[in-house]
CSV table of N, CA and C and ligand atoms in Angstrom, one decimal:
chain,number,residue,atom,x,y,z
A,19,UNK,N,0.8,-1.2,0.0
A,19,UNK,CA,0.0,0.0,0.0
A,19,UNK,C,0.9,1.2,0.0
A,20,UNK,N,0.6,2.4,-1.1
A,20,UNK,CA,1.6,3.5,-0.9
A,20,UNK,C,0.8,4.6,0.3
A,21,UNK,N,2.0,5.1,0.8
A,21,UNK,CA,1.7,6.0,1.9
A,21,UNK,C,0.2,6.9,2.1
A,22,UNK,N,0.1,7.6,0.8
A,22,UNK,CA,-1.4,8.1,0.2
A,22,UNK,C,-2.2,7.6,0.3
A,23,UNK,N,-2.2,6.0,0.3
A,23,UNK,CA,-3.7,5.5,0.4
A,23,UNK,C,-3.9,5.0,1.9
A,24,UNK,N,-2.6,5.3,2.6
A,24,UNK,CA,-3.3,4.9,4.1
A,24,UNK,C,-4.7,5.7,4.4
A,25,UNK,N,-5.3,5.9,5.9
A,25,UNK,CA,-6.4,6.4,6.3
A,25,UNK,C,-6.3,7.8,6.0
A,26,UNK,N,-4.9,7.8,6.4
A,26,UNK,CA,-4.7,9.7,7.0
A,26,UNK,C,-4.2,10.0,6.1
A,27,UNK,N,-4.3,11.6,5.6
A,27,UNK,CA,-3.5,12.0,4.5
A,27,UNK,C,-2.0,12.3,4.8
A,28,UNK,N,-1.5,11.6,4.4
A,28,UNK,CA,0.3,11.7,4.6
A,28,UNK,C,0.7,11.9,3.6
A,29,UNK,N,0.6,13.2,2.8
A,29,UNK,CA,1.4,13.3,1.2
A,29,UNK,C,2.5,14.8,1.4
A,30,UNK,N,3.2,14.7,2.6
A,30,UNK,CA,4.2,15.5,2.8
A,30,UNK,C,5.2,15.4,1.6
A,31,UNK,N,5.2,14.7,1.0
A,31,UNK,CA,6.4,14.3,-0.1
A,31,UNK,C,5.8,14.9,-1.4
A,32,UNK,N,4.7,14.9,-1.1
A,32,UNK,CA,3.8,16.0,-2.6
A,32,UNK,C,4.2,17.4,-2.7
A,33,UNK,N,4.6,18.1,-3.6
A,33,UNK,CA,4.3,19.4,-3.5
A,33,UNK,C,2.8,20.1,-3.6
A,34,UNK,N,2.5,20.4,-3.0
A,34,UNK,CA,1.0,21.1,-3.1
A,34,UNK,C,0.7,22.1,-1.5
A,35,UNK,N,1.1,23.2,-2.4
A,35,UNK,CA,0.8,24.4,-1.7
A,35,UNK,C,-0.8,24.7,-1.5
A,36,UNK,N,-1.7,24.1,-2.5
A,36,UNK,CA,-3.0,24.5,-2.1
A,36,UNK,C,-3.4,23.5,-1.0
A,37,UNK,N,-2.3,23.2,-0.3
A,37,UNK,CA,-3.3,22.2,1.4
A,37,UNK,C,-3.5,23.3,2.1
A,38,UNK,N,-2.9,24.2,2.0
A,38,UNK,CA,-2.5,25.7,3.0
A,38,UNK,C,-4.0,26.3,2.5
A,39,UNK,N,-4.5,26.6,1.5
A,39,UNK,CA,-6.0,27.5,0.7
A,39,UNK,C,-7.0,26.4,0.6
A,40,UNK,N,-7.1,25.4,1.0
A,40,UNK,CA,-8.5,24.3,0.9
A,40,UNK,C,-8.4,24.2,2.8
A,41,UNK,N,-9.8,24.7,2.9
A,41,UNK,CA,-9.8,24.5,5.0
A,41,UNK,C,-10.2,23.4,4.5
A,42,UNK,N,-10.5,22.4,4.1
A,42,UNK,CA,-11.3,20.9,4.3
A,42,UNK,C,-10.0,19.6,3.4
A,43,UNK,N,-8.8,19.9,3.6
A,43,UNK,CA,-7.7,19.5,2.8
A,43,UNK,C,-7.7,18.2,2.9
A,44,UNK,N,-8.5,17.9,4.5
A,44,UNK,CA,-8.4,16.5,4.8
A,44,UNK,C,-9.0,15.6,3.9
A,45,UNK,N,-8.4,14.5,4.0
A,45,UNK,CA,-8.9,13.3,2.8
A,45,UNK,C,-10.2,13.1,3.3
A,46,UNK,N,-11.2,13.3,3.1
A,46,UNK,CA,-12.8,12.7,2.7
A,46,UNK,C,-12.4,10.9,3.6
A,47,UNK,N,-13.1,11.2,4.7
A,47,UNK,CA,-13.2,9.8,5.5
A,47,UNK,C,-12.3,9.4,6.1
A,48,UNK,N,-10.4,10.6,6.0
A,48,UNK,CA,-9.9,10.8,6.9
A,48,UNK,C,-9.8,10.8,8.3
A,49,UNK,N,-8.9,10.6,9.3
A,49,UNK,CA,-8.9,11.2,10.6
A,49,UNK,C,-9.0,12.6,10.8
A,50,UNK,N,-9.9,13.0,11.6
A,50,UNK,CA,-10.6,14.9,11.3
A,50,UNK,C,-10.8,15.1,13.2
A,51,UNK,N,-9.8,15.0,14.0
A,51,UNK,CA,-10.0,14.8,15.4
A,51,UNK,C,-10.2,16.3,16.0
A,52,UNK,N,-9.2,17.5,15.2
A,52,UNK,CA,-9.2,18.9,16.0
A,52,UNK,C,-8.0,19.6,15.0
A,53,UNK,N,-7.5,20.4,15.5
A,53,UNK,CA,-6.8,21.2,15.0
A,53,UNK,C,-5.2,20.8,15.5
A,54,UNK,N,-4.0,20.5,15.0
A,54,UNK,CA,-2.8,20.1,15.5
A,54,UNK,C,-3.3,18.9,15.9
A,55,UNK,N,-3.6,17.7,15.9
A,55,UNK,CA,-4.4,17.3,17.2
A,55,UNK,C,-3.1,15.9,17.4
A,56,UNK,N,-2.5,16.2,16.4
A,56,UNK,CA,-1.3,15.5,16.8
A,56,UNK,C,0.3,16.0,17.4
A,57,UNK,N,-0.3,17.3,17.5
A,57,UNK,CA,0.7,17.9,18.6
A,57,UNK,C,0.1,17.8,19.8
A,58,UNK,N,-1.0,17.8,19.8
A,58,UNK,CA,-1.6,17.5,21.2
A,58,UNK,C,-1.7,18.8,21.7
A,59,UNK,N,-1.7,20.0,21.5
A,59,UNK,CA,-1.6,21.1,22.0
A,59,UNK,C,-2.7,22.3,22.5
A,60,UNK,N,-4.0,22.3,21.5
A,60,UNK,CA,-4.9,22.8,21.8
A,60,UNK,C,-6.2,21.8,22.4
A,61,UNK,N,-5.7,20.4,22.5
A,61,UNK,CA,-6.4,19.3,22.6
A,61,UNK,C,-7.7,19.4,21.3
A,62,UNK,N,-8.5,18.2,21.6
A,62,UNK,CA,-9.2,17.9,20.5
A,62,UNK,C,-10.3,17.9,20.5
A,63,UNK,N,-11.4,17.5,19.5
A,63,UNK,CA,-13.1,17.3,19.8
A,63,UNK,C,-13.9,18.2,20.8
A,64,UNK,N,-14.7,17.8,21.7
A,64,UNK,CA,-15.9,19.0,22.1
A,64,UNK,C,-14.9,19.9,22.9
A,65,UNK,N,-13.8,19.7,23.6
A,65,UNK,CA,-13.3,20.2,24.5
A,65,UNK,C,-11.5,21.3,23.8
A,66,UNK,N,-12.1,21.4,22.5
A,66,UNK,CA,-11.0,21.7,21.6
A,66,UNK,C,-11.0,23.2,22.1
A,67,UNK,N,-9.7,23.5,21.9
A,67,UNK,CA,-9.5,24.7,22.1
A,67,UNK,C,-10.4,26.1,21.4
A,68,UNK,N,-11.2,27.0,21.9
A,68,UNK,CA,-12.2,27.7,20.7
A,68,UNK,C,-10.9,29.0,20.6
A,69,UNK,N,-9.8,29.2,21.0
A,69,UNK,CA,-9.0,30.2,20.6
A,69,UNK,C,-8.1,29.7,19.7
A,70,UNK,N,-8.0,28.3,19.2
A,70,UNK,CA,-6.6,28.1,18.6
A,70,UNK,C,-6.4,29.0,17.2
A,71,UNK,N,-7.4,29.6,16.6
A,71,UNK,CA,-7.4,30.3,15.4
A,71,UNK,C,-6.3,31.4,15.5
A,72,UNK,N,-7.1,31.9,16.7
A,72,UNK,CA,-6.3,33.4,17.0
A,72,UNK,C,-5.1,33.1,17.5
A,73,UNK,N,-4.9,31.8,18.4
A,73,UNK,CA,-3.4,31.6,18.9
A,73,UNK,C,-2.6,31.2,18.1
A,74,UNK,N,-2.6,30.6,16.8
A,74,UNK,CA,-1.6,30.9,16.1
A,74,UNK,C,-1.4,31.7,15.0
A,75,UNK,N,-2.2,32.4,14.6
A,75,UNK,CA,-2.4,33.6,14.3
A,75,UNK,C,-1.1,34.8,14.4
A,76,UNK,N,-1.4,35.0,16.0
A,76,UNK,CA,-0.4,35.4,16.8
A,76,UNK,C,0.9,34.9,17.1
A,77,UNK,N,0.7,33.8,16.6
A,77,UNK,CA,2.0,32.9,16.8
A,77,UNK,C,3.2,33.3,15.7
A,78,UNK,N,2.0,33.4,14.7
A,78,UNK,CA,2.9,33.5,12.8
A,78,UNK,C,3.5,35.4,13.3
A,79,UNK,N,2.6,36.0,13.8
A,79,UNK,CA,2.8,37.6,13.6
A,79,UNK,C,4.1,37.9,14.9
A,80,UNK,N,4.1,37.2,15.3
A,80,UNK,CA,4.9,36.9,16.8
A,80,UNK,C,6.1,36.7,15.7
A,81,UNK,N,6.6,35.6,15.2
A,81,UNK,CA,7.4,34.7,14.1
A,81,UNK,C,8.1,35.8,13.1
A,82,UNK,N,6.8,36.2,12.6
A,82,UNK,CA,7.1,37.8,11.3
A,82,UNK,C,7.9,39.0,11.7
A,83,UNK,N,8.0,38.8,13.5
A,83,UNK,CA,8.2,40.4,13.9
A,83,UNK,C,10.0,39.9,14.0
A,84,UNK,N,9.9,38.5,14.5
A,84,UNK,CA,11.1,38.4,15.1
A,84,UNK,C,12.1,38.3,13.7
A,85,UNK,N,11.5,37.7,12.5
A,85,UNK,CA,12.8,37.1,11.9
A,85,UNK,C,12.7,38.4,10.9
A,86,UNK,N,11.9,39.2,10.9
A,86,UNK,CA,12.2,40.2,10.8
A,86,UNK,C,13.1,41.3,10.6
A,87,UNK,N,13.4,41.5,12.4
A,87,UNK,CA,14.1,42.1,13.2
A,87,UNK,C,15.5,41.8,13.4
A,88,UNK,N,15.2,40.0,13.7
A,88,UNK,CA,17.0,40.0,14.3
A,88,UNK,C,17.4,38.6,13.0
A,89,UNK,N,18.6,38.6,13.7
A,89,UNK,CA,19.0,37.3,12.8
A,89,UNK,C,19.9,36.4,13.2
A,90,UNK,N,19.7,35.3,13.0
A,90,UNK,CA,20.0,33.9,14.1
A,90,UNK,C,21.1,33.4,13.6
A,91,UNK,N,21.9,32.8,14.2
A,91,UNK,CA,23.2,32.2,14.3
A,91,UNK,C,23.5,30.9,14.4
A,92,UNK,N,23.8,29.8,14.1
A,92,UNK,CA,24.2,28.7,14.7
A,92,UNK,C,25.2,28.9,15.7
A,93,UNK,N,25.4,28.2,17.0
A,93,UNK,CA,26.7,28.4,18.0
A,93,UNK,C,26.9,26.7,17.6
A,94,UNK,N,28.2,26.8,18.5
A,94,UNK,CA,29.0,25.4,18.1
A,94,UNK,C,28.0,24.1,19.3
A,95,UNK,N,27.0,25.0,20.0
A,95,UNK,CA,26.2,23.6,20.6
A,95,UNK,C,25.0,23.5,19.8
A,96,UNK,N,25.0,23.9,18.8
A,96,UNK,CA,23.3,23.3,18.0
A,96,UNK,C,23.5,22.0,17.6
A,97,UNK,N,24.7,21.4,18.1
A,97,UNK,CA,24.2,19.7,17.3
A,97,UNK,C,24.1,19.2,18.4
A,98,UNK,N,24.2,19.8,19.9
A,98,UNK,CA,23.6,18.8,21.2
A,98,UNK,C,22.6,19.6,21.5
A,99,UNK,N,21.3,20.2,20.2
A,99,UNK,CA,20.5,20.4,21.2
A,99,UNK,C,19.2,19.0,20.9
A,100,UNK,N,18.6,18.7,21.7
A,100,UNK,CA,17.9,17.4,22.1
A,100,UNK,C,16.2,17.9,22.7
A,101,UNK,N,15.4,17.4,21.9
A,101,UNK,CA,13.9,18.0,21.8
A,101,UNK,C,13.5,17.0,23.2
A,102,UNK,N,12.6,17.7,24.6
A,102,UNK,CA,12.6,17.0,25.8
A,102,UNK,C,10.9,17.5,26.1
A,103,UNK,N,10.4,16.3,26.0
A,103,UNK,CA,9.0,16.6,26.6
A,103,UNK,C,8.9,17.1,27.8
A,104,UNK,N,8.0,18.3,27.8
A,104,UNK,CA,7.4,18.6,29.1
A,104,UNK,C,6.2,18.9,28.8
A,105,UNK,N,5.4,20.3,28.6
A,105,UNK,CA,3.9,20.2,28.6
A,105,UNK,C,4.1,20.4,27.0
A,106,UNK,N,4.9,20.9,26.6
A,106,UNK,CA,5.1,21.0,25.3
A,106,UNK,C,7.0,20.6,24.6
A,107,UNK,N,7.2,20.4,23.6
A,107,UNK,CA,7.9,20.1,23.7
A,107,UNK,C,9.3,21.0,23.8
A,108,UNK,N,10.5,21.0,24.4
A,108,UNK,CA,11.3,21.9,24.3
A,108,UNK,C,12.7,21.7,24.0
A,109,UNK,N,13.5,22.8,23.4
A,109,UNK,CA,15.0,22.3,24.1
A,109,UNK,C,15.6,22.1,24.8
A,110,UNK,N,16.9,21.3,24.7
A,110,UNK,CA,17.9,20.9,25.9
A,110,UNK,C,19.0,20.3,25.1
A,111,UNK,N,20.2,20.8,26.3
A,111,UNK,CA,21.2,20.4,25.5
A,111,UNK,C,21.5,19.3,26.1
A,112,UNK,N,22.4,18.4,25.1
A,112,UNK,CA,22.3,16.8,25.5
A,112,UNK,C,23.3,16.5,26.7
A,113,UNK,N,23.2,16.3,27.5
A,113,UNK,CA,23.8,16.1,28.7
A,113,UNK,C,23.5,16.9,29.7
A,114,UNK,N,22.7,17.9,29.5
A,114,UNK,CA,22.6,19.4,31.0
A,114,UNK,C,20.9,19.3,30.7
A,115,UNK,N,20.4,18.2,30.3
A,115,UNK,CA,18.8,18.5,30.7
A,115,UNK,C,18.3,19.0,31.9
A,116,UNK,N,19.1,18.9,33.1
A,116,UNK,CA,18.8,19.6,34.4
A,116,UNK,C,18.8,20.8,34.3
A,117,UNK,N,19.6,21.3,33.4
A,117,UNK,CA,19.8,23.1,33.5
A,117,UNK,C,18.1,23.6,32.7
A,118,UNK,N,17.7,22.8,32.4
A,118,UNK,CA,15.9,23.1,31.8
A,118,UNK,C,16.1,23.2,30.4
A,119,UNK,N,15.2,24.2,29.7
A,119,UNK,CA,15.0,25.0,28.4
A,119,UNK,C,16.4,25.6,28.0
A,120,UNK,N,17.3,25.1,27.4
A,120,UNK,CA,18.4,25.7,26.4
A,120,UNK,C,18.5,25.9,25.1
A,121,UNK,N,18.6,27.1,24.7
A,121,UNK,CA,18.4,27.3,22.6
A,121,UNK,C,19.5,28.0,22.4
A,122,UNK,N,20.9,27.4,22.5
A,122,UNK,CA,21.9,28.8,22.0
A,122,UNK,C,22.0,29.2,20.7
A,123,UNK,N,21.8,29.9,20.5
A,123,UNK,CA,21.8,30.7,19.3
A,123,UNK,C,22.2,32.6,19.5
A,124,UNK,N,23.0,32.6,18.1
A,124,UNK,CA,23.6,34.1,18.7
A,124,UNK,C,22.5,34.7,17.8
A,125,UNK,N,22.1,35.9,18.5
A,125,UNK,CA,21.5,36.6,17.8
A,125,UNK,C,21.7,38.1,18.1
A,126,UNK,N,21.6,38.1,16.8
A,126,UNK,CA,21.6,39.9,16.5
A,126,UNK,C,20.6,41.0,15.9
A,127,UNK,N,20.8,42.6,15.8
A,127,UNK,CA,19.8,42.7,15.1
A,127,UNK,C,19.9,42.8,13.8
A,128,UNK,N,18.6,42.4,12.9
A,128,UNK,CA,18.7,42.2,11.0
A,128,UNK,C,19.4,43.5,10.6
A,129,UNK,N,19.8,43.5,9.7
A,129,UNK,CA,20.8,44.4,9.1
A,129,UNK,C,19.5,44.7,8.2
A,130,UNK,N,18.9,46.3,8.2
A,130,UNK,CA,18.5,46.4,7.4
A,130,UNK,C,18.6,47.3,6.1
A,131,UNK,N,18.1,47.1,4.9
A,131,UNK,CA,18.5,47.7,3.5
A,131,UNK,C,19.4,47.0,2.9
A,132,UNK,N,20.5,45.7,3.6
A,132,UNK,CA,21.6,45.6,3.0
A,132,UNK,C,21.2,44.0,2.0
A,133,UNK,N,21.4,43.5,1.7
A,133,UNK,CA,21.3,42.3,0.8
A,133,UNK,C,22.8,42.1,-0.5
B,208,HEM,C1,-0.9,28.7,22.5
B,208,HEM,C2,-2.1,29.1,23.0
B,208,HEM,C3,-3.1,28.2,23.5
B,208,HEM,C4,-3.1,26.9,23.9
B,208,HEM,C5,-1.9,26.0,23.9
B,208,HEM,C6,-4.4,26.5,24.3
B,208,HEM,C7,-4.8,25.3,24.7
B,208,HEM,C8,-6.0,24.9,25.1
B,208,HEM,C9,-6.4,23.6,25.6
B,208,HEM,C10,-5.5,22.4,25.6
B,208,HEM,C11,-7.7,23.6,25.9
B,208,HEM,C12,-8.6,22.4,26.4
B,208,HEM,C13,-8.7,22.4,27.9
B,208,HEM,C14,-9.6,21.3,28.3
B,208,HEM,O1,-9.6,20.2,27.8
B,208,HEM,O2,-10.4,21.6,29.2
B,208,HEM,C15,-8.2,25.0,25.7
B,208,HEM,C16,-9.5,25.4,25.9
B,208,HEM,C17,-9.9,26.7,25.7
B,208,HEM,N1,-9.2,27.7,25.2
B,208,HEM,FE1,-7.2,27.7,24.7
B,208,HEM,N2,-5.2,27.6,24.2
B,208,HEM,C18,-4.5,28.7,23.7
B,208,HEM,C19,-5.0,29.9,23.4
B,208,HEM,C20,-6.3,30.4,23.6
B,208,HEM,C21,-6.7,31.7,23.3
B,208,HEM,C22,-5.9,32.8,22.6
B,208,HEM,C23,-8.0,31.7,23.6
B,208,HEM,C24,-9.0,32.9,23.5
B,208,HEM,C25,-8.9,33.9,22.8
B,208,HEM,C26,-8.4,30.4,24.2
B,208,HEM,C27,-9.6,30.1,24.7
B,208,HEM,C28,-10.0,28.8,25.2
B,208,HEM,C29,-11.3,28.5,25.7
B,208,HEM,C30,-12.5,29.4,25.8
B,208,HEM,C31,-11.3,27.1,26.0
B,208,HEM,C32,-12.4,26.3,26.6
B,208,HEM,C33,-13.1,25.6,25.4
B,208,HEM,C34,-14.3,24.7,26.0
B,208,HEM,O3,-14.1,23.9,26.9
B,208,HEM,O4,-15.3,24.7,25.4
B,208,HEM,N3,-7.3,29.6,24.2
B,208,HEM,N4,-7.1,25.7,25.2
């Protein structure tokens, strides 16, 4: 069976930009649980989050202001950083998961006009 015809629509390997402009993208008799609902994040069904529209919304405009603004660096620890569940998922660097939430990255502000 190819990946496409499983239940769920898994055609990440497709190019098709119109999944983003069709709100009903999902395959017809697909799994249709909630929004993300496999991030698990705004939860799912009757108890589904009624703000997730606007919260990522704000998330993208949040996203727009920053990369924007500044501009991101790799440092020499981005290959130990290590994705660690908690309520959501986060960074850590591989061995100091005790020290919590770690993202090194150098940042500065975007250079603007120049290209
Ligand atoms: C990143 C941001 C957000 C996350 C992760 C989030 C997550 C959630 C989750 C997991 C629930 C289900 C709680 C339960 O099972 O009882 C929930 C419910 C709810 N959320 Fe959010 N939420 C976010 C932002 C917002 C915003 C911006 C609003 C309003 C503007 C909002 C309004 C609500 C309301 C009213 C409910 C109750 C829905 C109901 O039980 O009928 N949330 N949210």
């Amino acid at each position: 069976m190819k990946v496409s015809e499983s239940h769920l629509l898994i055609d990440a390997h497709t190019f098709n930009p119109y999944r983003w402009l069709e709100p009903n993208h999902v395959k017809k008799g697909g799994a249709s649980l909630g929004p993300f609902v496999n991030l698990a994040i705004f939860s799912a069904g009757v108890r589904v989050c009624v703000g997730w529209r606007f919260a990522v919304v704000e998330l993208q405009a949040f996203i727009v202001e920053l990369l924007s603004n500044f501009e991101f660096f790799k440092t020499p620890q981005i290959d130990k950083i290590r994705p660690e569940m908690a309520i959501a998922v986060v960074p850590t660097i591989e061995g100091e998961s005790e020290k919590g939430t770690q993202l090194p990255l150098k940042v500065t502000f975007a250079r603007k006009g120049e290209e």
